[in-house]
Coordinates of C-alpha atoms in Angstrom, one line a residue:
M1 CA -1.2 0.0 -15.3
P2 CA -3.3 -3.1 -15.8
Q3 CA -6.1 -3.9 -13.5
H4 CA -5.4 -6.6 -10.9
P5 CA -8.3 -7.6 -8.8
H6 CA -7.4 -10.6 -6.5
P7 CA -7.1 -13.4 -8.8
F8 CA -6.7 -16.3 -6.5
T9 CA -8.8 -18.5 -4.1
V10 CA -7.6 -18.6 -0.4
R11 CA -7.0 -22.3 0.4
R12 CA -8.5 -23.7 3.5
A13 CA -8.2 -27.5 2.9
R14 CA -5.0 -27.9 4.9
R15 CA -6.5 -27.7 8.6
T16 CA -9.0 -29.5 10.7
P17 CA -8.0 -27.4 13.7
A18 CA -7.8 -28.9 17.1
L19 CA -6.0 -26.0 18.9
A20 CA -4.5 -26.7 22.2
A21 CA -4.1 -23.5 24.2
A22 CA -2.1 -23.8 27.4
L23 CA -2.8 -20.8 29.6
L24 CA 0.5 -20.7 31.5
T25 CA -0.2 -19.3 35.0
A26 CA 0.9 -21.2 38.1
A27 CA -0.4 -24.4 36.4
A28 CA -1.1 -25.1 32.7
L29 CA -4.6 -25.3 31.6
T30 CA -5.3 -26.7 28.3
A31 CA -8.4 -25.6 26.3
S32 CA -9.2 -26.7 22.7
C33 CA -11.5 -25.7 19.9
S34 CA -12.2 -27.7 16.8
G35 CA -14.1 -27.8 13.7
T36 CA -13.8 -28.5 9.9
P37 CA -12.9 -25.3 8.0
A38 CA -15.6 -24.0 5.6
G39 CA -15.2 -24.1 2.0
P40 CA -12.9 -21.5 0.5
P41 CA -14.4 -18.1 -0.7
E42 CA -12.8 -16.2 -3.6
T43 CA -10.7 -13.4 -2.1
G44 CA -12.5 -10.0 -2.4
R45 CA -16.0 -11.5 -2.8
A46 CA -18.4 -12.3 -0.1
A47 CA -17.8 -15.9 1.3
P48 CA -20.8 -18.2 1.1
P49 CA -23.3 -18.0 3.9
A50 CA -22.6 -20.3 6.9
S51 CA -24.0 -23.8 6.6
G52 CA -27.8 -24.2 6.7
S53 CA -30.1 -23.2 9.4
A54 CA -29.8 -26.7 11.1
D55 CA -26.1 -26.1 11.7
A56 CA -24.9 -23.2 13.7
P57 CA -21.9 -21.2 12.5
R58 CA -18.7 -22.4 14.1
G59 CA -16.2 -20.3 16.1
F60 CA -12.7 -19.7 14.9
T61 CA -9.2 -18.9 16.2
L62 CA -7.2 -16.1 14.5
V63 CA -3.4 -15.7 15.0
A64 CA -1.5 -12.7 14.1
T65 CA 2.3 -12.1 14.2
G66 CA 4.6 -9.2 13.8
D67 CA 7.1 -7.9 11.3
L68 CA 9.0 -9.9 8.8
L69 CA 11.9 -7.7 8.7
I70 CA 14.4 -9.3 6.1
H71 CA 17.8 -7.8 6.9
D72 CA 20.9 -8.8 5.0
S73 CA 21.7 -11.5 7.6
V74 CA 18.3 -13.0 7.2
I75 CA 18.8 -13.1 3.3
R76 CA 22.2 -14.8 3.9
Q77 CA 20.7 -17.4 6.2
A78 CA 18.0 -18.0 3.6
R79 CA 20.9 -18.7 1.1
A80 CA 22.7 -20.9 3.4
D81 CA 19.5 -23.0 4.1
A82 CA 19.1 -23.4 0.4
D83 CA 22.6 -24.7 0.1
G84 CA 23.4 -21.8 -2.3
R85 CA 20.7 -22.6 -4.6
G86 CA 18.1 -19.8 -4.2
H87 CA 16.7 -18.8 -0.9
D88 CA 14.8 -20.8 1.6
F89 CA 13.2 -19.1 4.5
G90 CA 11.3 -22.1 5.8
P91 CA 13.8 -23.4 8.3
M92 CA 13.8 -19.9 9.9
L93 CA 10.1 -19.9 10.3
A94 CA 9.7 -23.4 11.3
G95 CA 9.5 -22.5 15.0
A96 CA 6.1 -20.7 14.4
R97 CA 4.6 -23.4 12.2
E98 CA 2.7 -25.2 15.1
T99 CA 1.2 -22.1 16.4
V100 CA 0.3 -20.6 12.9
A101 CA -0.9 -23.8 11.4
A102 CA -3.2 -24.7 14.0
A103 CA -5.2 -21.5 13.7
D104 CA -8.3 -21.3 11.5
L105 CA -6.9 -18.0 10.0
A106 CA -3.3 -16.7 10.3
I107 CA -2.1 -13.3 9.4
C108 CA 1.5 -12.2 9.0
H109 CA 3.0 -8.7 8.4
M110 CA 4.9 -8.5 5.2
E111 CA 7.2 -5.5 6.2
T112 CA 9.5 -5.4 3.1
V113 CA 8.9 -5.6 -0.7
Y114 CA 10.4 -8.1 -3.1
G115 CA 13.4 -7.8 -5.6
P116 CA 13.4 -9.3 -9.1
E117 CA 13.6 -13.0 -9.2
G118 CA 17.4 -13.0 -9.7
G119 CA 18.2 -10.2 -7.4
P120 CA 19.8 -8.0 -6.4
F121 CA 18.5 -8.4 -2.9
T122 CA 19.1 -5.9 -0.1
G123 CA 18.4 -5.3 3.5
Y124 CA 18.2 -2.0 5.4
P125 CA 17.5 0.8 4.5
A126 CA 15.9 0.0 1.1
F127 CA 14.6 -3.5 1.3
R128 CA 14.5 -5.8 -1.7
T129 CA 13.7 -9.2 -0.4
P130 CA 13.9 -12.6 -2.2
P131 CA 10.4 -13.6 -3.4
Q132 CA 10.8 -17.0 -2.1
L133 CA 9.8 -15.6 1.2
A134 CA 6.0 -15.7 0.1
E135 CA 6.1 -19.4 -0.5
A136 CA 7.8 -20.1 2.9
V137 CA 5.2 -17.9 4.6
R138 CA 2.4 -19.8 3.0
E139 CA 3.9 -23.2 3.9
T140 CA 4.3 -22.1 7.4
G141 CA 0.6 -21.9 7.6
Y142 CA -0.3 -18.3 7.0
D143 CA -3.3 -17.2 5.0
S144 CA -2.9 -13.6 4.6
C145 CA -0.5 -10.8 5.2
S146 CA -0.7 -7.0 5.7
T147 CA 1.6 -5.2 3.3
A148 CA 1.2 -1.7 4.1
S149 CA 4.4 -0.5 6.0
N150 CA 6.8 2.4 5.9
H151 CA 9.0 0.2 3.4
T152 CA 6.1 -0.5 0.9
L153 CA 7.6 2.0 -1.6
D154 CA 11.2 1.1 -1.1
A155 CA 11.4 -0.2 -4.7
G156 CA 8.5 2.0 -6.2
A157 CA 5.6 0.7 -7.9
E158 CA 7.6 -2.1 -9.4
G159 CA 8.2 -3.4 -5.8
V160 CA 4.5 -3.4 -5.0
V161 CA 3.7 -5.3 -8.1
R162 CA 6.5 -7.9 -7.7
T163 CA 5.5 -8.5 -4.1
L164 CA 1.8 -9.0 -4.7
D165 CA 2.4 -11.1 -7.8
A166 CA 4.6 -13.4 -5.8
M167 CA 2.1 -13.5 -3.0
D168 CA -0.6 -14.4 -5.5
R169 CA 1.4 -17.2 -6.9
A170 CA 2.0 -18.6 -3.4
G171 CA -1.6 -18.5 -2.5
L172 CA -1.4 -15.7 0.1
A173 CA -4.1 -13.1 0.4
H174 CA -2.8 -9.6 1.1
A175 CA -4.2 -6.2 2.2
G176 CA -2.6 -2.7 2.5
S177 CA -1.0 -2.2 -0.9
A178 CA -2.5 -2.7 -4.4
R179 CA -1.7 -2.7 -8.2
S180 CA -4.8 -0.9 -9.2
A181 CA -7.7 1.2 -7.9
E182 CA -10.0 -1.7 -8.3
E183 CA -8.0 -3.9 -6.2
R184 CA -7.6 -1.3 -3.5
D185 CA -11.3 -0.9 -3.3
T186 CA -12.2 -4.6 -3.3
P187 CA -12.6 -5.9 0.2
V188 CA -10.4 -8.9 1.2
L189 CA -12.7 -11.5 2.7
L190 CA -11.5 -14.8 4.2
T191 CA -13.2 -17.7 5.6
A192 CA -12.5 -18.8 9.1
G193 CA -14.7 -21.4 10.8
G194 CA -18.3 -20.3 10.0
A195 CA -17.3 -16.6 9.8
R196 CA -16.3 -14.2 6.9
V197 CA -13.4 -12.3 8.0
A198 CA -12.3 -9.0 6.4
Q199 CA -8.7 -7.8 6.6
L200 CA -7.8 -4.1 6.1
A201 CA -4.3 -2.6 6.5
Y202 CA -2.7 0.8 6.6
T203 CA 0.6 2.5 7.4
Y204 CA 1.5 5.7 9.0
G205 CA 3.9 6.7 6.2
T206 CA 6.5 5.6 3.7
N207 CA 9.8 7.1 5.0
G208 CA 9.3 10.2 3.1
I209 CA 8.9 8.7 -0.3
P210 CA 5.7 10.3 -1.8
V211 CA 2.8 8.1 -2.8
P212 CA 2.3 9.0 -6.6
E213 CA -0.5 11.3 -7.0
D214 CA -1.8 9.1 -10.1
R215 CA -1.4 5.9 -8.2
P216 CA -2.7 6.5 -4.6
W217 CA -3.8 2.9 -4.5
L218 CA -0.1 1.7 -4.2
V219 CA -0.3 1.8 -0.3
N220 CA -3.0 2.6 2.2
L221 CA -2.1 5.4 4.6
I222 CA -3.7 5.8 7.9
D223 CA -6.6 8.1 8.0
A224 CA -9.5 7.4 10.4
E225 CA -12.4 8.4 8.1
R226 CA -11.0 6.2 5.3
I227 CA -10.5 3.2 7.7
L228 CA -13.9 3.5 9.0
A229 CA -15.4 3.8 5.5
D230 CA -13.5 0.7 4.4
A231 CA -14.7 -1.2 7.4
R232 CA -18.3 -0.3 6.7
A233 CA -17.9 -1.3 3.0
A234 CA -16.4 -4.7 4.2
R235 CA -19.4 -5.2 6.5
A236 CA -21.7 -4.4 3.6
A237 CA -19.9 -6.8 1.6
G238 CA -20.6 -9.7 4.0
A239 CA -17.9 -9.5 6.7
D240 CA -18.9 -11.0 10.0
V241 CA -15.6 -9.8 11.6
V242 CA -13.5 -6.8 10.6
V243 CA -9.8 -6.9 11.4
V244 CA -7.6 -3.9 10.9
S245 CA -3.9 -4.1 10.7
L246 CA -2.0 -0.8 11.5
H247 CA 1.7 -0.1 11.0
W248 CA 2.0 2.7 13.6
G249 CA 3.7 3.7 16.7
T250 CA 7.2 4.9 17.7
E251 CA 10.1 2.7 16.9
W252 CA 11.8 1.3 20.0
Q253 CA 9.2 2.5 22.4
E254 CA 7.1 -0.1 24.3
E255 CA 4.6 2.4 25.6
P256 CA 2.0 3.2 22.7
D257 CA 2.3 6.7 21.6
E258 CA -0.4 9.2 21.6
L259 CA -1.4 8.6 17.9
Q260 CA -1.9 4.9 18.6
L261 CA -3.9 5.6 21.7
S262 CA -6.2 8.2 20.3
L263 CA -6.6 6.3 17.0
A264 CA -7.5 3.2 18.8
R265 CA -10.1 5.1 20.9
E266 CA -11.7 6.7 17.8
L267 CA -11.8 3.4 15.7
T268 CA -13.1 1.1 18.5
A269 CA -15.9 3.8 19.4
A270 CA -17.3 3.8 15.8
S271 CA -20.5 1.9 15.3
T272 CA -23.2 1.5 12.6
G273 CA -26.7 0.5 13.4
G274 CA -25.7 -0.4 17.0
R275 CA -22.9 -2.7 15.8
R276 CA -19.2 -1.8 16.1
D277 CA -17.5 -1.2 12.8
I278 CA -14.1 -2.9 13.7
D279 CA -13.8 -6.1 15.7
L280 CA -10.1 -6.3 16.2
I281 CA -7.0 -4.1 15.8
I282 CA -3.5 -5.6 15.3
G283 CA -0.4 -3.4 15.3
T284 CA 3.2 -3.6 13.8
H285 CA 6.2 -1.3 13.3
A286 CA 7.7 -0.5 16.7
H287 CA 10.2 -3.4 16.5
V288 CA 9.5 -4.1 20.1
P289 CA 6.7 -5.8 21.9
Q290 CA 4.0 -3.5 23.0
A291 CA 0.8 -3.8 25.1
Y292 CA -2.6 -5.5 24.3
E293 CA -5.6 -3.6 25.6
K294 CA -9.3 -3.8 25.5
V295 CA -10.6 -0.4 24.4
N296 CA -14.2 0.3 24.3
G297 CA -14.9 -3.5 24.5
T298 CA -12.6 -4.3 21.5
W299 CA -9.2 -5.8 21.7
V300 CA -6.2 -3.7 20.4
V301 CA -2.7 -5.0 20.0
Y302 CA -0.6 -1.9 19.9
G303 CA 2.5 -3.8 18.6
M304 CA 3.5 -7.4 18.2
G305 CA 7.2 -6.6 17.8
D306 CA 9.4 -8.5 15.1
Q307 CA 8.5 -12.0 14.1
L308 CA 11.7 -12.4 12.0
A309 CA 14.6 -9.9 12.0
G310 CA 18.5 -9.9 12.0
V311 CA 20.5 -8.8 14.9
M312 CA 20.1 -5.0 15.9
N313 CA 21.5 -2.8 18.4
D314 CA 18.7 -3.4 20.7
P315 CA 18.0 -7.2 21.5
R316 CA 14.2 -6.4 21.8
G317 CA 14.3 -6.1 18.0
Q318 CA 14.3 -9.9 17.9
M319 CA 11.4 -10.2 20.4
G320 CA 7.7 -10.4 19.6
S321 CA 4.4 -12.0 20.4
A322 CA 1.8 -13.9 18.5
A323 CA -1.7 -12.7 19.2
R324 CA -4.3 -15.4 19.3
F325 CA -8.1 -14.7 19.6
T326 CA -10.9 -17.2 19.7
F327 CA -14.1 -15.7 18.3
V328 CA -17.5 -17.2 18.9
P329 CA -20.6 -16.7 16.8
P330 CA -23.5 -14.3 17.8
A331 CA -26.2 -15.5 20.1
A332 CA -28.8 -14.2 17.7
E333 CA -28.6 -14.0 13.9
G334 CA -27.1 -10.6 12.9
G335 CA -25.4 -9.9 16.1
P336 CA -21.7 -9.3 16.6
W337 CA -19.1 -12.1 16.8
T338 CA -17.2 -11.8 20.1
V339 CA -13.8 -12.7 21.5
E340 CA -14.3 -15.6 23.9
R341 CA -10.5 -16.0 24.8
A342 CA -7.4 -13.8 24.2
E343 CA -3.9 -14.9 24.3
F344 CA -0.4 -13.9 23.6
I345 CA 2.5 -16.3 22.8
P346 CA 6.0 -14.9 23.2
F347 CA 8.6 -15.5 20.4
A348 CA 12.1 -14.6 19.9
V349 CA 14.8 -15.1 17.2
D350 CA 17.9 -17.2 17.9
N351 CA 21.0 -16.5 15.9
D352 CA 23.8 -18.6 14.4
P353 CA 21.7 -20.1 12.8
I354 CA 18.8 -17.5 12.6
R355 CA 15.6 -19.4 13.8
V356 CA 12.3 -18.2 15.1
V357 CA 11.6 -19.7 18.5
S358 CA 8.4 -20.2 20.5
L359 CA 9.7 -19.3 23.9
P360 CA 7.2 -21.3 26.1
Q361 CA 8.0 -24.4 24.0
A362 CA 11.8 -23.7 23.9
L363 CA 11.8 -23.2 27.7
A364 CA 9.9 -26.5 28.3
E365 CA 12.5 -28.3 26.4
E366 CA 15.5 -26.2 27.8
P367 CA 14.4 -24.7 31.1
D368 CA 18.0 -23.5 31.8
R369 CA 18.2 -21.0 28.9
A370 CA 18.6 -17.8 30.7
D371 CA 18.3 -15.6 27.4
H372 CA 15.1 -17.3 26.7
A373 CA 13.8 -16.8 30.1
T374 CA 14.7 -13.2 30.0
A375 CA 13.1 -12.5 26.7
L376 CA 9.9 -14.2 27.8
E377 CA 9.7 -12.0 30.8
R378 CA 10.4 -8.8 28.9
I379 CA 7.7 -9.6 26.3
R380 CA 5.1 -10.6 29.1
A381 CA 5.9 -7.3 31.0
A382 CA 5.3 -5.3 27.8
V383 CA 2.2 -7.1 26.6
L384 CA 0.6 -6.8 30.1
G385 CA 1.8 -3.2 30.5
R386 CA -1.7 -1.6 30.3
G387 CA -3.5 -4.2 32.5
A388 CA -4.8 -6.6 29.8
D389 CA -4.5 -9.6 32.2
A390 CA -7.6 -8.0 34.1
D391 CA -9.6 -8.3 30.9
G392 CA -8.7 -12.0 30.6
L393 CA -5.6 -12.0 28.4
A394 CA -3.4 -15.1 29.2
M395 CA -0.1 -16.4 28.0
G396 CA -0.7 -19.2 25.5
H397 CA 1.6 -22.1 24.4

């Protein structure tokens, strides 16, 4: 297989963020952070150092969202939204655009792999998604996506290559699957504000499909030692902040399972030279919203639920949260970047037509929508189920 190091530059020109964050408690409080994005680094290479000594590094906001689970009904909707000429996922994702595009760095989870340009395209159980999804995700405002999931090998090595090639063409960075050993071992580094952010991604398994022994780089499997080694390598390559995406947990279970809890404790306890190895963990896979929790001083999102999915037997499968973290630079050079503000934003999927909906915004416009109100409360209960509000987690807008 040919070598495919990351060939593209992550584009950062589209935003000069002025992020309004409404902390919805009894009253709405609005906070903002702003700054001009730094110049784009080439993915997989160390970003240029923050601007000269006269200018302190800027903080940044990071937004992450849950599974893009492209069922048959979602494919049909994309076909309808394109008037039968190809597939257009943009209208379905438009409800997330305001939240996503306002962030300095936005990360999605690309749950499924792509089919050939002309199809055939399929949903569950062996997904082959129209490749136009990558362009719609980029246009929504995402910069990068995790690609390690239990469906990464649904279409074999060809599916991995097709997916990453399409993401490259769209200008989307990716972590979690690879086309070569070189690509697998090259840290994905992105610029956000004045920081260099590394993204790593792993999955618990691949639905019983064996990872080829001669191509182990096709997908990253969860292994604590390997994750920590990768995190330290990313730090050595220049990462100020290391973010780990984990596809883990028990499907349809809101409470984190023992693997999630134990792995979170192990990963967040690890440090090198007195500095933690991992700065943030964001989880996917369970298809239902799960808790956020501060573990050993580091934020862990056990599961964000689904960002986009068709109707399933359990209505929670169309509920999720966007995680938004505001990072601030260290007080002294060489120190850790820290999370100044942690927020979750409840999202759901409306049907007929299928559309992603920001629930706080939707309820502000239609306060009598009982289904939206119920979804928001279910998401809030799950997200705060382990007491994250005591550590400052708030619901954002």
